[in-house]
Amino acid sequence: MSAVSSTFSRALVCRPTATLPGTGYSDKVTLPPSFLSSYLETLNLDYENIPSPLILRITRQSGFRSEQTSQRSIYCGVREFSSEDEEAVGIPDWLLAESQIQDGDTVVVETVKLEKASFAQLQVVGGDGIHGLDIRSVLEAHMRKRMTALFVGETVSVTVGGLSEPVRYVVSALEPADAVDVVDTDLSVDIVNVLDGHDQAAGVKSNELVSGKTQTVVLDSAGSSATFGFCAPATTAAIEVVLDTETGDASLFASRLVRNPSARDNDWYDVSAPSHRSKRLLIEHTRTDPGASAINTQEIYISVVGFTEKFQGAVVARALSLQEIGNHAGAPASTLAQQPMDQPSQENGMIVCSHCGSSVPEQRLQMHQIMCERHNVKCGHCERIFKRGSDELAQHWHCDVCNLAGQLGDQDKHDGFYHTPCTCTCSSDKFDSPIALAEHRRTECPERLIECRYCHTYEPQGPVSTSPRDLIEGLRAHEAYCGSRSIECAKCKMRVSIRQVAVHSMVHAEKERERLRNAKPCANKECSRERASNPLGLCAACFGQFYTGQYDPDNQKLLKRLARALHAQMTRGCKRAKCSNLHCATGSPSGPLSQNAAAAKMVPVLKAYAPLATGQERTIDFGSIDLHLCA
């Protein structure tokens, strides 16, 4: 490692700090206020001249421990000068793992100046479910917000929305030094040896579904889950997921971004009653539900969550085309609602029984009512007719809260999903049921995962912005922050916020259209390009054959070259197979002209350009010159 000079140093006691909410795996440490005061006094600086970024090198003090280990330095930035202990430095616990520093060790904290990074090579060594993840955008967003410096051998941990474990990158090479500054620099990144993680969360089994192929699901306990990924072709119009139950009961959830969908985090769900032996989701491409992502990546995550102690069934996912959607139309019964009964028809001579609602002949109504009331029972809630003493009647049940109908075995699941109060982790607000909580988490919850339109990573959307402009554009806190970053316009070199790039590009496009509307055409009648700045009033392409580097102040040589070109064109032609110029010997139906005829025909053109020889080129009307050159 190349030598890095220190400008100020001080010995402090190491105190690990936990990762703060919203900071992720940041490499910034907390220092006491006295460190800043001593730093400014030693270097004779004021607060306005503090270097930005202020980079620190932290090394365990030599001889502090007796172990024979190499002293490894870590490079980091400063979060704030607010440590309550004037003799301690707060270092993130994950950063301590990069060295042999432990809680209570005495460390030397030095301020250093590092070179700006130009190249970094990193290796992905972990992260469950990184398949299909844009790991380059994830790393870029993390470094922009949370990293100050990089050094060879460092393990950069990146939290990704939807993943239970962070994605880890090991820094294997850096340029121009082994420790570099990564703030406000153009960094070329090479990511090599991408390894998929295989460690799964407890109780979760991850697999990949193939369209139309059935996958067996076996769950050993209530609440356990099996998670599947499904990638559909780009031409897919909809995705159908069907779960067929053999024994027990389970619920079906799906999500676009959440890698392990559940009752509280999902975009689509089917929690129909145990009496429904088949669960089904139809995820359409044109879905406009604000709580669910549109099918743009053609990839979803499917989770089967057990409701009973033992469950066995089979799940299958299919990619449907537009023609197939009609054949699979219909929504799953995600509640225990009773389907309305068909209304009996009344015909001539028929009358409706007041007990069962059937149409019977009028002369037989009295006998029918006697037999009907003896053998049939009408439900007082849904008015369904059951045979007296039947098992169906004994199992019939209505919810006391919402009056939905089902079987007695459906009550526990219905109450659990629709009438069990719960609380979201984003606040202390209570919701009537997990279904209401899931609706909140897929719409208004600050913790809802979104794919940021600017940094293209999965991030919590954050709270509602207070800016009227953000509200009009539909931006939450994260996208409002991310879109406020500025970049340099390649055309006008102005700094433009990312959210305004599209509008700024439209301004340039409109200016270009206006310029083209006002642009003057090439003097060559066979050309439709824009006139360039040259004595002949031609476009750059047409003038190329007349350009020379010779000194020609009065344009005499230029006019001679023009005369030779016109004369040769009319007498010998351009020799092009598809020439359509009627003033060319090749394209003219009458063929080449004689020497004298060609000279006479080009005289009006040369007279029009005569002011060039006297310095009066401003008087030339290029639009009236009858010039025809093979373009």
Short mmCIF file of C-alpha atoms in Angstrom, two decimals, residues 29-247:
data_model
loop_
_atom_site.label_atom_id
_atom_site.label_comp_id
_atom_site.label_asym_id
_atom_site.label_seq_id
_atom_site.Cartn_x
_atom_site.Cartn_y
_atom_site.Cartn_z
CA VAL A 29 -17.93 7.17 12.75
CA THR A 30 -18.90 9.43 15.63
CA LEU A 31 -16.20 11.62 17.23
CA PRO A 32 -16.18 13.89 20.32
CA PRO A 33 -16.49 17.66 19.78
CA SER A 34 -13.00 18.15 21.22
CA PHE A 35 -11.53 16.21 18.28
CA LEU A 36 -12.81 18.83 15.85
CA SER A 37 -11.60 21.69 18.04
CA SER A 38 -8.12 20.21 18.32
CA TYR A 39 -8.00 19.50 14.59
CA LEU A 40 -8.90 23.07 13.66
CA GLU A 41 -6.49 24.54 16.21
CA THR A 42 -3.58 22.35 15.11
CA LEU A 43 -3.99 23.12 11.40
CA ASN A 44 -5.02 26.74 12.01
CA LEU A 45 -8.32 26.33 10.15
CA ASP A 46 -11.80 27.73 10.63
CA TYR A 47 -15.10 25.88 10.23
CA GLU A 48 -15.57 27.09 6.66
CA ASN A 49 -12.31 25.48 5.51
CA ILE A 50 -12.85 21.97 6.85
CA PRO A 51 -11.89 19.49 4.10
CA SER A 52 -14.79 17.68 2.48
CA PRO A 53 -14.93 14.80 2.79
CA LEU A 54 -12.98 14.45 6.03
CA ILE A 55 -11.43 10.97 5.80
CA LEU A 56 -10.02 9.12 8.82
CA ARG A 57 -7.56 6.28 9.18
CA ILE A 58 -8.11 4.24 12.34
CA THR A 59 -5.45 1.82 13.58
CA ARG A 60 -5.14 -0.05 16.85
CA GLN A 61 -2.40 1.48 18.93
CA SER A 62 0.89 -0.43 18.62
CA GLY A 63 1.75 -2.69 21.51
CA PHE A 64 -1.75 -2.53 22.96
CA ARG A 65 -2.14 -6.30 22.63
CA SER A 66 0.39 -9.07 22.77
CA GLU A 67 -1.05 -11.14 19.90
CA GLN A 68 1.17 -11.49 16.87
CA THR A 69 -1.25 -9.98 14.38
CA SER A 70 -0.64 -7.46 11.67
CA GLN A 71 -1.94 -3.98 12.30
CA ARG A 72 -4.71 -3.37 9.78
CA SER A 73 -6.03 0.13 9.27
CA ILE A 74 -9.56 1.01 8.30
CA TYR A 75 -10.52 4.12 6.34
CA CYS A 76 -13.82 5.84 6.99
CA GLY A 77 -15.69 9.13 7.13
CA VAL A 78 -17.24 11.22 9.89
CA ARG A 79 -20.92 11.13 10.76
CA GLU A 80 -20.90 13.83 13.41
CA PHE A 81 -18.89 15.27 16.31
CA SER A 82 -21.38 14.43 19.04
CA SER A 83 -19.86 11.64 21.12
CA GLU A 84 -20.71 12.13 24.79
CA ASP A 85 -17.47 10.48 25.84
CA GLU A 86 -14.64 12.91 25.04
CA GLU A 87 -12.12 10.06 24.95
CA ALA A 88 -14.07 7.62 22.76
CA VAL A 89 -14.80 7.12 19.06
CA GLY A 90 -17.98 5.35 17.99
CA ILE A 91 -17.24 2.88 15.18
CA PRO A 92 -19.99 0.88 13.42
CA ASP A 93 -19.88 -2.72 14.61
CA TRP A 94 -19.71 -4.10 11.04
CA LEU A 95 -16.63 -1.94 10.32
CA LEU A 96 -14.82 -3.31 13.37
CA ALA A 97 -14.96 -6.74 11.77
CA GLU A 98 -12.60 -5.42 9.08
CA SER A 99 -9.76 -5.14 11.63
CA GLN A 100 -8.59 -6.65 14.90
CA ILE A 101 -10.01 -3.72 16.88
CA GLN A 102 -12.28 -4.63 19.78
CA ASP A 103 -14.45 -2.77 22.25
CA GLY A 104 -12.23 -0.88 24.71
CA ASP A 105 -9.08 -0.93 22.56
CA THR A 106 -7.06 2.26 22.23
CA VAL A 107 -6.92 3.35 18.60
CA VAL A 108 -5.11 6.08 16.73
CA VAL A 109 -7.51 8.24 14.70
CA GLU A 110 -5.74 10.17 11.93
CA THR A 111 -7.05 12.58 9.34
CA VAL A 112 -5.69 11.70 5.89
CA LYS A 113 -5.96 12.84 2.29
CA LEU A 114 -6.72 10.02 -0.16
CA GLU A 115 -6.61 10.05 -3.93
CA LYS A 116 -9.89 9.96 -5.83
CA ALA A 117 -10.82 6.46 -6.95
CA SER A 118 -10.76 5.68 -10.68
CA PHE A 119 -11.22 1.89 -10.69
CA ALA A 120 -12.50 -0.75 -8.27
CA GLN A 121 -12.80 -4.51 -8.63
CA LEU A 122 -15.25 -6.21 -6.27
CA GLN A 123 -16.43 -9.77 -5.76
CA VAL A 124 -19.92 -10.71 -4.59
CA VAL A 125 -19.61 -13.32 -1.85
CA GLY A 126 -23.08 -13.60 -0.36
CA GLY A 127 -26.69 -12.56 -0.33
CA ASP A 128 -29.75 -14.80 -0.50
CA GLY A 129 -31.81 -14.34 -3.63
CA ILE A 130 -29.52 -12.02 -5.60
CA HIS A 131 -30.51 -13.81 -8.80
CA GLY A 132 -32.20 -11.25 -11.04
CA LEU A 133 -30.96 -8.35 -8.88
CA ASP A 134 -29.17 -5.41 -10.47
CA ILE A 135 -26.17 -5.68 -8.15
CA ARG A 136 -24.35 -2.84 -9.91
CA SER A 137 -27.16 -0.33 -9.28
CA VAL A 138 -27.50 -1.59 -5.71
CA LEU A 139 -23.79 -1.01 -5.07
CA GLU A 140 -23.85 2.41 -6.73
CA ALA A 141 -26.77 3.62 -4.61
CA HIS A 142 -25.15 2.32 -1.41
CA MET A 143 -21.77 3.94 -2.09
CA ARG A 144 -23.35 7.25 -3.04
CA LYS A 145 -25.25 7.54 0.24
CA ARG A 146 -23.19 5.65 2.80
CA MET A 147 -19.54 5.21 1.76
CA THR A 148 -16.67 7.68 2.06
CA ALA A 149 -13.62 5.53 1.33
CA LEU A 150 -12.67 2.05 0.13
CA PHE A 151 -9.60 -0.03 0.88
CA VAL A 152 -8.39 -3.37 -0.44
CA GLY A 153 -9.72 -6.32 1.56
CA GLU A 154 -12.76 -4.43 2.87
CA THR A 155 -16.13 -6.20 2.83
CA VAL A 156 -18.91 -3.82 1.85
CA SER A 157 -22.33 -4.96 3.10
CA VAL A 158 -25.37 -3.61 1.26
CA THR A 159 -28.93 -3.87 2.57
CA VAL A 160 -31.41 -4.67 -0.20
CA GLY A 161 -35.14 -4.36 0.25
CA GLY A 162 -36.83 -7.75 0.17
CA LEU A 163 -33.72 -9.72 1.19
CA SER A 164 -33.26 -11.09 4.69
CA GLU A 165 -29.46 -10.87 4.50
CA PRO A 166 -27.28 -8.10 3.02
CA VAL A 167 -25.36 -8.54 -0.21
CA ARG A 168 -21.63 -8.50 0.49
CA TYR A 169 -18.91 -7.24 -1.83
CA VAL A 170 -15.20 -7.85 -1.17
CA VAL A 171 -12.87 -5.15 -2.52
CA SER A 172 -10.12 -7.04 -4.36
CA ALA A 173 -8.38 -4.24 -6.30
CA LEU A 174 -8.36 -0.44 -6.40
CA GLU A 175 -6.72 2.25 -8.49
CA PRO A 176 -4.74 4.49 -8.16
CA ALA A 177 -3.99 3.29 -4.60
CA ASP A 178 -4.98 0.59 -2.12
CA ALA A 179 -7.12 3.11 -0.20
CA VAL A 180 -9.15 5.67 -2.12
CA ASP A 181 -11.74 8.42 -1.75
CA VAL A 182 -15.08 7.52 -3.43
CA VAL A 183 -16.98 10.79 -2.86
CA ASP A 184 -17.92 12.76 -6.00
CA THR A 185 -15.78 10.76 -8.40
CA ASP A 186 -16.28 8.85 -11.64
CA LEU A 187 -15.56 5.28 -10.61
CA SER A 188 -15.25 2.39 -13.04
CA VAL A 189 -16.42 -0.78 -11.27
CA ASP A 190 -15.69 -4.37 -12.28
CA ILE A 191 -17.83 -6.98 -10.47
CA VAL A 192 -16.48 -10.53 -10.83
CA ASN A 193 -17.30 -14.05 -9.66
CA VAL A 194 -20.90 -13.45 -8.73
CA LEU A 195 -21.93 -16.21 -6.31
CA ASP A 196 -25.54 -16.92 -5.43
CA GLY A 197 -26.16 -17.37 -1.74
CA HIS A 198 -27.70 -20.64 -0.62
CA ASP A 199 -28.52 -19.92 3.03
CA GLN A 200 -32.26 -19.70 3.41
CA ALA A 201 -34.25 -18.33 6.31
CA ALA A 202 -35.47 -20.92 8.78
CA GLY A 203 -38.64 -22.66 7.66
CA VAL A 204 -38.44 -21.30 4.11
CA LYS A 205 -37.70 -23.36 1.02
CA SER A 206 -36.74 -21.50 -2.14
CA ASN A 207 -37.23 -22.98 -5.61
CA GLU A 208 -37.83 -21.89 -9.16
CA LEU A 209 -41.14 -22.71 -10.82
CA VAL A 210 -41.32 -23.68 -14.49
CA SER A 211 -44.41 -22.61 -16.43
CA GLY A 212 -46.99 -25.40 -16.45
CA LYS A 213 -44.92 -27.76 -14.27
CA THR A 214 -46.44 -28.82 -10.94
CA GLN A 215 -44.33 -28.47 -7.78
CA THR A 216 -45.18 -30.49 -4.66
CA VAL A 217 -45.43 -28.51 -1.41
CA VAL A 218 -45.16 -30.16 2.02
CA LEU A 219 -45.33 -28.04 5.20
CA ASP A 220 -44.84 -29.48 8.67
CA SER A 221 -46.25 -26.72 10.87
CA ALA A 222 -48.68 -23.83 10.87
CA GLY A 223 -46.96 -20.64 9.78
CA SER A 224 -44.15 -22.38 7.90
CA SER A 225 -43.80 -21.44 4.25
CA ALA A 226 -42.42 -22.51 0.92
CA THR A 227 -41.25 -19.70 -1.39
CA PHE A 228 -40.89 -19.97 -5.15
CA GLY A 229 -39.67 -17.68 -7.88
CA PHE A 230 -41.29 -17.56 -11.30
CA CYS A 231 -39.95 -15.84 -14.41
CA ALA A 232 -42.35 -15.40 -17.31
CA PRO A 233 -41.46 -14.64 -20.95
CA ALA A 234 -41.50 -11.01 -22.04
CA THR A 235 -44.63 -11.63 -24.14
CA THR A 236 -46.66 -12.76 -21.12
CA ALA A 237 -50.01 -10.99 -20.72
CA ALA A 238 -50.85 -12.55 -17.34
CA ILE A 239 -49.59 -15.08 -14.81
CA GLU A 240 -51.88 -17.69 -13.26
CA VAL A 241 -50.90 -19.41 -10.01
CA VAL A 242 -52.96 -22.36 -8.71
CA LEU A 243 -52.53 -24.19 -5.40
CA ASP A 244 -54.35 -27.53 -5.11
CA THR A 245 -54.74 -28.94 -1.60
CA GLU A 246 -54.48 -32.65 -0.76
CA THR A 247 -54.38 -32.51 3.05
#
